[in-house]
């Protein structure tokens, strides 16, 4: 994507973040998810401070990686959409 203008890449990133935030706000956790989070929290509190810190760092790293993966998938979708629409736009201009 290096040949795309910086402003366009930033606009796509901002749109991705908006959609991700909206998705997180609309998502409802199932009882299984809540149970898993409760068990993880209980596990963390039973560990010493070093292990708790490492688990928190791990959670943060996994969250960041998932966000990057989602952004990559979103960008691929945008590229696919542009590849589909460009021929249509070119045919209407000529």
Coordinates of C-alpha atoms in Angstrom, one line a residue:
X1 CA 0.0 0.0 0.0
X2 CA 3.0 2.2 -0.1
X3 CA 1.9 3.8 -3.4
X4 CA -1.3 5.1 -1.8
X5 CA -1.3 8.7 -0.6
X6 CA -0.6 9.2 3.1
X7 CA -3.9 11.0 3.6
X8 CA -5.8 8.1 2.1
X9 CA -4.1 5.5 4.3
X10 CA -4.8 7.7 7.3
X11 CA -8.5 8.1 6.3
X12 CA -8.8 4.3 6.0
X13 CA -7.1 3.8 9.4
X14 CA -9.5 6.3 11.1
X15 CA -12.5 4.6 9.5
X16 CA -11.2 1.2 10.6
X17 CA -10.9 2.5 14.2
X18 CA -14.4 4.0 14.1
X19 CA -15.8 0.7 12.9
X20 CA -13.8 -1.3 15.4
X21 CA -15.0 0.9 18.3
X22 CA -18.6 0.6 17.1
X23 CA -18.3 -3.1 16.8
X24 CA -16.9 -3.4 20.3
X25 CA -19.7 -1.3 21.7
X26 CA -22.4 -3.3 20.0
X27 CA -20.9 -6.7 20.7
X28 CA -22.5 -8.4 23.6
X29 CA -20.5 -11.0 25.5
X30 CA -22.1 -14.4 25.8
X31 CA -22.2 -16.1 29.1
X32 CA -19.4 -18.4 28.0
X33 CA -17.2 -15.3 27.3
X34 CA -18.1 -13.8 30.6
X35 CA -17.2 -17.0 32.3
X36 CA -13.9 -17.2 30.5
X37 CA -13.0 -13.6 31.5
X38 CA -14.0 -14.2 35.1
X39 CA -11.9 -17.4 35.3
X40 CA -8.9 -15.5 33.7
X41 CA -9.2 -12.7 36.2
X42 CA -9.5 -15.1 39.1
X43 CA -6.4 -16.9 37.8
X44 CA -4.4 -13.6 37.5
X45 CA -5.3 -12.5 41.0
X46 CA -4.0 -15.8 42.4
X47 CA -0.5 -15.1 40.8
X48 CA 2.4 -13.1 42.1
X49 CA 2.9 -9.5 40.8
X50 CA 5.5 -10.6 38.2
X51 CA 3.2 -13.2 36.7
X52 CA 0.3 -10.7 36.8
X53 CA 2.4 -8.2 34.9
X54 CA 3.5 -10.7 32.3
X55 CA -0.1 -11.9 31.8
X56 CA -1.3 -8.3 31.4
X57 CA 1.5 -7.6 28.9
X58 CA 0.6 -10.7 27.0
X59 CA -3.1 -9.7 26.9
X60 CA -2.1 -6.3 25.6
X61 CA 0.2 -7.8 22.9
X62 CA -2.5 -10.2 21.8
X63 CA -5.1 -7.4 21.6
X64 CA -2.7 -5.3 19.6
X65 CA -2.0 -8.1 17.2
X66 CA -5.7 -8.8 16.7
X67 CA -6.3 -5.2 16.0
X68 CA -3.5 -5.2 13.4
X69 CA -5.0 -8.4 11.8
X70 CA -8.4 -6.8 11.6
X71 CA -6.9 -3.6 10.1
X72 CA -5.1 -5.7 7.4
X73 CA -8.3 -7.5 6.5
X74 CA -10.2 -4.3 6.3
X75 CA -7.6 -2.7 4.1
X76 CA -7.7 -5.8 1.8
X77 CA -11.4 -5.3 1.6
X78 CA -11.0 -1.7 0.6
X79 CA -8.5 -2.6 -2.1
X80 CA -10.9 -5.2 -3.4
X81 CA -13.7 -2.7 -3.5
X82 CA -11.5 -0.2 -5.3
X83 CA -10.4 -2.9 -7.9
X84 CA -14.1 -3.6 -8.5
X85 CA -15.3 0.0 -8.8
X86 CA -12.4 1.5 -10.8
X87 CA -13.3 -0.3 -14.1
X88 CA -16.9 0.9 -13.6
X89 CA -15.9 4.5 -13.0
X90 CA -13.5 4.4 -16.0
X91 CA -16.2 3.1 -18.3
X92 CA -18.6 5.8 -17.3
X93 CA -16.0 8.6 -17.8
X94 CA -15.2 7.6 -21.3

